[in-house]
Coordinates of C-alpha atoms in Angstrom, one line a residue:
X1 CA 140.7 127.9 84.9
X2 CA 142.4 129.1 81.1
X3 CA 142.2 127.4 78.0
X4 CA 145.1 125.2 76.5
X5 CA 145.6 127.5 73.5
X6 CA 145.1 131.1 75.7
X7 CA 147.1 133.4 74.0
X8 CA 147.7 132.0 71.0
X9 CA 146.1 134.2 67.9
X10 CA 145.2 132.8 64.5
X11 CA 144.8 134.8 61.6
X12 CA 142.4 132.7 59.5
X13 CA 142.2 133.2 55.7
X14 CA 140.2 129.8 55.5
X15 CA 137.2 129.0 53.6
X16 CA 134.2 126.3 53.0
X17 CA 135.5 123.3 54.9
X18 CA 139.1 122.0 55.3
X19 CA 140.7 124.8 56.9
X20 CA 137.5 126.2 59.0
X21 CA 137.5 122.8 60.8
X22 CA 141.0 123.2 61.6
X23 CA 140.9 127.1 63.1
X24 CA 137.5 125.7 64.7
X25 CA 139.2 123.2 66.8
X26 CA 142.2 125.7 67.6
X27 CA 139.4 127.9 68.8
X28 CA 137.8 125.4 71.1
X29 CA 140.9 125.3 72.5
X30 CA 141.1 128.7 73.3
X31 CA 142.8 130.4 70.8
X32 CA 141.4 134.0 69.5
X33 CA 140.9 133.2 65.7
X34 CA 140.5 136.2 63.5
X35 CA 138.8 135.2 60.7
X36 CA 139.3 137.6 57.4
X37 CA 136.5 137.4 54.9
X38 CA 135.6 139.6 52.0
X39 CA 133.4 142.7 52.5
X40 CA 129.7 142.2 51.8
X41 CA 130.0 138.3 50.9
X42 CA 132.7 136.6 53.1
X43 CA 132.9 132.8 53.4
X44 CA 131.1 131.4 50.6
X45 CA 129.4 128.8 52.5
X46 CA 127.4 131.5 54.5
X47 CA 124.9 131.4 51.7
X48 CA 125.6 127.7 50.5
X49 CA 122.6 125.1 51.3
X50 CA 120.6 127.4 53.4
X51 CA 117.7 126.0 55.1
X52 CA 116.4 129.3 56.0
X53 CA 116.2 132.5 53.6
X54 CA 119.0 135.5 54.2
X55 CA 120.5 134.0 57.3
X56 CA 123.9 132.0 57.7
X57 CA 123.8 128.8 56.5
X58 CA 124.5 125.5 58.9
X59 CA 127.3 124.9 56.5
X60 CA 128.8 128.2 57.9
X61 CA 127.5 128.2 61.3
X62 CA 128.8 124.6 62.3
X63 CA 132.4 125.5 61.1
X64 CA 133.0 128.7 62.6
X65 CA 132.3 128.5 66.1
X66 CA 133.8 130.5 68.6
X67 CA 135.7 132.9 65.9
X68 CA 135.7 136.6 65.2
X69 CA 135.1 138.0 61.9
X70 CA 136.8 140.8 60.3
X71 CA 135.9 142.3 56.9
X72 CA 138.8 143.6 55.2
X73 CA 139.9 144.7 51.6
X74 CA 143.4 143.2 51.3
X75 CA 144.1 145.0 47.6
X76 CA 143.2 148.3 48.9
X77 CA 146.1 150.1 50.6
X78 CA 144.6 150.9 54.0
X79 CA 143.4 147.4 54.2
X80 CA 146.9 146.1 53.4
X81 CA 148.1 148.5 56.2
X82 CA 145.6 146.5 58.7
X83 CA 146.7 143.2 57.2
X84 CA 150.1 143.7 57.8
X85 CA 149.3 145.1 61.5
X86 CA 147.6 141.3 62.3
X87 CA 150.6 139.5 60.7
X88 CA 152.7 141.4 63.1
X89 CA 150.0 140.3 66.0
X90 CA 149.1 137.0 65.2
X91 CA 151.1 133.4 65.8
X92 CA 150.0 131.4 63.3
X93 CA 148.1 132.5 59.7
X94 CA 146.0 129.3 58.4
X95 CA 144.7 129.2 54.5
X96 CA 143.3 126.8 52.1
X97 CA 143.1 128.7 48.9
X98 CA 144.0 127.1 45.9
X99 CA 147.5 126.7 44.6
X100 CA 149.2 130.2 44.5
X101 CA 146.7 132.5 45.4
X102 CA 148.5 133.5 48.8
X103 CA 151.6 134.3 46.7
X104 CA 149.5 136.2 44.5
X105 CA 147.9 138.5 47.4
X106 CA 151.8 139.0 48.1
X107 CA 152.2 137.1 51.1
X108 CA 154.7 134.9 49.9
X109 CA 156.4 132.7 52.7
X110 CA 159.3 135.4 52.7
X111 CA 157.4 138.4 52.8
X112 CA 155.6 137.0 56.0
X113 CA 158.5 135.7 57.8
X114 CA 160.3 139.2 57.1
X115 CA 157.3 140.9 58.3
X116 CA 157.0 138.5 61.9
X117 CA 159.8 135.6 62.1
X118 CA 157.5 134.0 64.9
X119 CA 154.6 133.3 62.4
X120 CA 153.7 129.9 61.8
X121 CA 152.1 129.7 58.0
X122 CA 150.0 126.8 57.9
X123 CA 148.1 125.2 54.7
X124 CA 145.8 122.6 53.4
X125 CA 146.3 121.9 49.5
X126 CA 144.7 119.0 47.5
X127 CA 148.2 117.3 46.8
X128 CA 151.6 117.8 47.9
X129 CA 154.4 118.2 45.8
X130 CA 154.4 116.6 42.6
X131 CA 152.7 116.0 39.3
X132 CA 149.1 117.2 40.8
X133 CA 150.3 120.2 43.2
X134 CA 148.4 122.8 41.2
X135 CA 145.3 120.6 41.0
X136 CA 142.2 121.9 42.9
X137 CA 140.7 119.3 44.9
X138 CA 137.3 119.2 46.6
X139 CA 136.5 116.2 49.3
X140 CA 135.4 113.7 46.9
X141 CA 138.1 114.5 44.8
X142 CA 140.7 113.4 47.6
X143 CA 139.0 110.8 48.5
X144 CA 139.4 109.4 45.4
X145 CA 142.8 110.3 44.9
X146 CA 143.5 109.1 48.7
X147 CA 143.0 105.5 48.2
X148 CA 139.2 105.4 50.0
X149 CA 137.1 105.4 47.1
X150 CA 138.8 102.5 45.2
X151 CA 138.6 100.3 48.9
X152 CA 134.7 101.3 49.4
X153 CA 132.0 100.0 48.2
X154 CA 130.8 96.2 46.9
X155 CA 133.2 93.8 44.7
X156 CA 130.5 93.5 42.1
X157 CA 130.1 97.7 42.2
X158 CA 131.6 100.8 41.5
X159 CA 134.0 102.5 43.8
X160 CA 131.9 104.5 46.7
X161 CA 133.0 108.0 48.5
X162 CA 132.0 107.9 52.1
X163 CA 129.3 110.1 53.9
X164 CA 132.6 110.9 56.3
X165 CA 134.2 114.0 55.1
X166 CA 137.6 112.2 55.6
X167 CA 139.3 114.6 52.4
X168 CA 138.3 117.9 54.2
X169 CA 137.7 117.6 58.1
X170 CA 140.1 115.0 58.1
X171 CA 142.8 117.1 56.3
X172 CA 141.6 120.2 58.7
X173 CA 142.3 117.9 61.8
X174 CA 145.7 116.7 60.7
X175 CA 146.7 120.5 60.2
X176 CA 145.7 121.9 63.5
X177 CA 148.0 119.1 65.3
X178 CA 150.9 119.8 63.0
X179 CA 150.2 123.6 63.9
X180 CA 150.2 123.0 67.7
X181 CA 153.5 121.2 67.0
X182 CA 155.0 123.9 65.2
X183 CA 153.9 126.4 68.3
X184 CA 155.7 123.9 70.5
X185 CA 159.0 123.4 68.5
X186 CA 158.7 127.5 68.4
X187 CA 159.1 127.8 72.2
X188 CA 162.6 125.9 71.6
X189 CA 163.9 127.9 68.2
X190 CA 162.0 131.3 68.4
X191 CA 161.3 130.7 64.9
X192 CA 158.1 130.2 62.8
X193 CA 157.8 127.5 60.2
X194 CA 155.7 126.3 57.2
X195 CA 152.9 123.8 57.6
X196 CA 151.4 121.7 54.9
X197 CA 148.7 119.0 55.2
X198 CA 147.7 117.4 51.7
X199 CA 144.1 116.3 51.5
X200 CA 145.7 113.4 49.4
X201 CA 147.9 112.7 52.5
X202 CA 145.1 112.7 54.7
X203 CA 142.9 110.8 53.2
X204 CA 145.9 108.2 52.6
X205 CA 146.8 108.3 56.6
X206 CA 142.7 107.3 57.3
X207 CA 143.1 104.7 54.8
X208 CA 146.3 103.2 55.6
X209 CA 145.1 99.6 56.7
X210 CA 144.7 99.5 52.7
X211 CA 147.9 100.4 52.3
X212 CA 148.8 97.4 54.7
X213 CA 146.9 95.2 52.8
X214 CA 148.0 96.3 49.4
X215 CA 151.5 95.0 50.6
X216 CA 150.5 91.6 52.0
X217 CA 148.7 90.7 48.9
X218 CA 151.9 90.3 47.3
X219 CA 152.5 87.3 49.2
X220 CA 149.1 85.6 48.8
X221 CA 145.6 86.1 49.3
X222 CA 143.7 88.2 51.9
X223 CA 142.5 85.5 54.0
X224 CA 140.2 87.6 55.9
X225 CA 138.5 89.1 52.9
X226 CA 134.8 87.3 52.6
X227 CA 135.9 86.9 48.8
X228 CA 138.5 84.3 50.0
X229 CA 136.2 82.1 51.7
X230 CA 133.8 82.3 48.6
X231 CA 136.8 81.2 46.1
X232 CA 136.9 84.3 44.0
X233 CA 140.3 85.5 42.9
X234 CA 142.4 88.4 43.9
X235 CA 143.5 91.0 41.5
X236 CA 146.5 93.0 41.8
X237 CA 145.2 95.5 44.0
X238 CA 143.2 96.0 47.2
X239 CA 139.8 95.1 46.0
X240 CA 136.5 96.3 47.7
X241 CA 135.4 94.5 50.7
X242 CA 131.7 95.8 50.9
X243 CA 131.4 95.4 55.0
X244 CA 134.2 93.1 55.8
X245 CA 136.0 94.2 58.9
X246 CA 139.5 95.9 58.2
X247 CA 140.5 94.3 61.4
X248 CA 140.9 91.0 60.6
X249 CA 138.2 89.5 62.2
X250 CA 135.0 88.9 60.2
X251 CA 132.4 91.4 60.4
X252 CA 128.8 92.0 58.4
X253 CA 126.1 94.3 58.6
X254 CA 122.6 92.3 59.4
X255 CA 119.0 93.1 59.9
X256 CA 117.0 93.8 63.1
X257 CA 113.7 93.8 64.0
X258 CA 111.7 96.4 61.9
X259 CA 114.1 96.8 58.7
X260 CA 111.0 96.2 56.4
X261 CA 110.6 100.0 57.0
X262 CA 113.4 101.5 59.2
X263 CA 116.6 101.8 56.6
X264 CA 118.5 102.2 59.9
X265 CA 117.1 98.8 61.4
X266 CA 120.7 97.1 61.2
X267 CA 123.7 96.1 63.1
X268 CA 127.4 95.5 62.7
X269 CA 128.2 91.9 63.8
X270 CA 131.6 90.3 64.3
X271 CA 132.4 86.8 64.6
X272 CA 135.6 87.6 66.8
X273 CA 137.3 84.2 67.3
X274 CA 137.5 84.5 71.1
X275 CA 134.1 84.8 71.8
X276 CA 132.9 82.2 69.1
X277 CA 131.1 80.0 71.5
X278 CA 129.6 82.3 73.0
X279 CA 128.0 83.5 69.8
X280 CA 127.0 80.0 69.3
X281 CA 125.0 79.6 72.3
X282 CA 123.2 83.2 71.6
X283 CA 122.1 82.1 68.4
X284 CA 121.1 78.7 69.2
X285 CA 124.0 76.8 67.5
X286 CA 125.9 75.2 70.0
X287 CA 126.8 72.3 68.0
X288 CA 129.1 74.4 66.0
X289 CA 131.3 75.1 69.0
X290 CA 132.6 71.4 68.4
X291 CA 132.0 70.7 64.8
X292 CA 135.3 70.6 62.9
X293 CA 133.4 72.5 60.1
X294 CA 132.9 75.5 62.5
X295 CA 135.0 75.2 65.2
X296 CA 138.4 77.2 63.8
X297 CA 138.2 80.8 62.1
X298 CA 140.2 78.8 59.0
X299 CA 137.3 76.2 58.8
X300 CA 134.4 78.9 58.9
X301 CA 136.0 81.1 56.3
X302 CA 134.5 79.4 53.7
X303 CA 131.3 79.4 55.1
X304 CA 130.9 83.2 56.3
X305 CA 128.0 84.0 54.1
X306 CA 126.2 81.2 55.5
X307 CA 127.1 81.4 59.3
X308 CA 126.0 85.6 58.5
X309 CA 122.5 84.5 57.5
X310 CA 122.4 82.3 60.3
X311 CA 123.4 85.0 62.8
X312 CA 120.6 87.3 60.8
X313 CA 117.7 85.1 61.7
X314 CA 118.7 85.6 65.2
X315 CA 119.2 89.6 64.9
X316 CA 115.9 89.9 63.2
X317 CA 114.0 89.1 66.0
X318 CA 115.4 91.9 68.2
X319 CA 115.8 95.3 68.2
X320 CA 119.4 96.6 67.4
X321 CA 119.5 98.1 70.5
X322 CA 118.3 94.3 72.2
X323 CA 121.1 92.7 69.8
X324 CA 123.6 95.2 71.5
X325 CA 122.4 94.7 74.8
X326 CA 122.6 90.6 74.5
X327 CA 126.2 90.6 72.8
X328 CA 127.5 93.4 75.1
X329 CA 126.8 90.7 78.2
X330 CA 129.4 88.4 76.6
X331 CA 131.6 90.4 75.0
X332 CA 130.6 89.8 71.5
X333 CA 131.5 93.0 69.4
X334 CA 128.5 94.6 67.9
X335 CA 127.6 98.3 66.8
X336 CA 124.3 99.7 66.0
X337 CA 123.7 101.5 62.8
X338 CA 122.7 104.8 64.2
X339 CA 121.2 107.4 62.0
X340 CA 121.6 111.2 62.3
X341 CA 118.4 111.6 64.2
X342 CA 119.1 109.2 66.4
X343 CA 122.8 111.0 67.2
X344 CA 120.8 114.1 67.6
X345 CA 118.7 113.0 70.0
X346 CA 121.1 111.0 72.0
X347 CA 121.1 112.2 75.6
X348 CA 124.5 111.0 76.5
X349 CA 126.1 112.8 73.5
X350 CA 124.1 115.9 74.5
X351 CA 125.9 115.5 78.1
X352 CA 129.4 115.1 77.0
X353 CA 129.2 118.3 74.9
X354 CA 129.4 116.1 71.7
X355 CA 126.2 117.2 70.2
X356 CA 125.5 120.9 71.2
X357 CA 122.7 123.0 70.9
X358 CA 123.9 126.9 70.2
X359 CA 121.5 130.1 70.1
X360 CA 122.0 132.3 66.6
X361 CA 121.0 135.7 66.7
X362 CA 119.3 135.4 63.0
X363 CA 118.5 131.4 62.5
X364 CA 117.7 131.0 66.3
X365 CA 118.7 127.4 67.9
X366 CA 120.6 124.7 66.1
X367 CA 122.3 121.8 66.7
X368 CA 125.6 121.5 66.3
X369 CA 129.3 119.0 66.8
X370 CA 131.3 119.9 69.7
X371 CA 134.6 119.3 70.2
X372 CA 135.1 115.9 70.0
X373 CA 138.5 115.9 71.9
X374 CA 138.0 116.3 75.7
X375 CA 140.8 118.0 78.0
X376 CA 140.3 117.4 81.7
X377 CA 142.0 121.0 82.7
X378 CA 140.6 123.0 79.3
X379 CA 136.7 122.6 79.0
X380 CA 135.5 123.7 75.6
X381 CA 132.8 126.2 75.3
X382 CA 131.1 126.1 72.0
X383 CA 130.1 129.8 71.1
X384 CA 128.2 130.9 67.9
X385 CA 129.7 131.7 64.7
X386 CA 130.3 135.7 64.0
X387 CA 128.3 137.3 61.3
X388 CA 129.8 138.8 58.6
X389 CA 132.4 141.7 60.1
X390 CA 130.7 141.5 63.5
X391 CA 134.2 141.9 65.2
X392 CA 135.8 144.4 62.5
X393 CA 136.0 147.7 64.7
X394 CA 136.7 145.6 67.9
X395 CA 139.5 144.0 66.4
X396 CA 140.9 147.2 64.6
X397 CA 140.4 149.3 68.6
X398 CA 141.5 146.1 70.7
X399 CA 143.6 144.2 69.5
X400 CA 145.5 146.4 66.9
X401 CA 145.3 149.2 69.3
X402 CA 144.2 151.5 66.4
X403 CA 142.4 155.0 67.3
X404 CA 139.3 156.0 66.6
X405 CA 140.8 158.7 64.0
X406 CA 142.7 155.8 62.3
X407 CA 139.9 153.6 62.4
X408 CA 137.5 156.4 60.7
X409 CA 140.3 156.7 57.9
X410 CA 140.0 153.3 57.4
X411 CA 136.3 152.8 57.4
X412 CA 136.5 156.4 54.7
X413 CA 138.8 154.2 52.2
X414 CA 136.4 151.3 51.7
X415 CA 139.1 148.9 53.0
X416 CA 136.6 147.0 55.8
X417 CA 132.9 146.3 55.2
X418 CA 130.3 148.3 56.2
X419 CA 128.4 147.9 59.7
X420 CA 127.1 144.7 59.1
X421 CA 127.6 143.9 62.8
X422 CA 124.4 142.1 64.4
X423 CA 122.2 143.4 61.5
X424 CA 119.3 141.6 62.3
X425 CA 118.9 142.8 65.6

C-alpha cells in the first residue's frame, strides 16, 4: 500500500528545528524530501551538541529522517542550474531562513512562481507582518513572545519557558498542515501559493486557553485559579498559575512514594467535581461528601491547598503507578510524571512506533521519536537521516535525469560537494 504523500516532492531549504520538523513529518507520510545543504558543513545541527566525536549529532539525526541530502553551492552558476531544475521538478519549497535571506538568494516569490507556477513556498518566520517581522527568533524567544512564558511558572516567581519545543517543533507542525492544505487547494486551482507560519503565532495558538482567560478576567476573577481560593487579588493580565489545571478543574502535582530520592515520583491529580465522592472514599475522608464546607466546588475553593495536602498524604503511601491504577478504577483523572528514561523504556510506545530504534552507519543505534500521527492506510517507517551529500549524484541522475557528462561538469565546477557519501563505511 502506498503512502499518503507518495509523489509529492519537497525542496527542503530548512535547518535547525522548526523547518526540519515540518519536512520530516511530510517525509514520514511518503513525500520525497530533498534536503539542500551547503558543501562541507551542511545543516549546522550536524555538529551541535555532539555526544560522539565526528558523527552527526542526535539533534540532526532526530529531525531529518526519511530525507535525501544533496550538497549544492547555489551561488555557483552550475549550482544555480541545478537549483532551477529542482524548482521545476518539485511541488513545495520549505525554508526557515532569517527574514530576507531567500530574496537575497534570488529566490523571490515572483522568480519561483515564474519558474514553476505550481510551486508552493512554505516559510517559518519568527514574527508575522508587523513591527517585529525582521527580528530573528529562537525557541525560547518564541515562547516568551507568544504568551507561554508569561503564564508559566509559579505566581511568586519569574516567567518560565517549557521543555516542550512549542516554538520550533510546534510551528513546524502547523506549517506541515498548511502545506497539505495548499497541496489540496492546488488540485482545484492548479496554482501554488505562499504558506507562512510565524513562531509567535504558533505559540499563541498553543496558549489559546490563556487568551481565553485574559478576556474572562475583564469580567471578574478567575475562580478556578488557586490564588482566588487563597484570596490573592488578580492584576490586569493572566497570572502564572503554577500547576493549576487549565481546564477549569482544580489540579496539582503531588508527591508519591519515593519522592525523597526520585525527582519524578510525582503525579498530577485533578479534583474533578463528578468524582469528588470517589476521591473522598479513596483517601479516607467520607465525611467530606456531605460536609457543607466540602460538598460543592465553590465551598472547596478556599480550601484547595489543604485538600491537596490531605490527598498528598494518601499519594505518598503509594507509587505513582499504584496511584494511577487505583484512581483509574473510579475514573479519577491523574497522570504520572514520566521521566525521559521511563518514556524511552516504555514497551507500549515502542509497539506503536512512537519511540523507534534506528541504526545509523556512523553513530550506531539510537532512539528517536516516530510519527506521532497514525494513519491506518499509510503506516510510517522511520528511516535514518542522510549523511551530508549522500544522495547528491543520485538526485542529479535519477530525479533530474542528468547524464554522466553533465554530472561530471557540475562536479568539476565545484557546485556540489565532494564524495561525502557514506564516508564512514
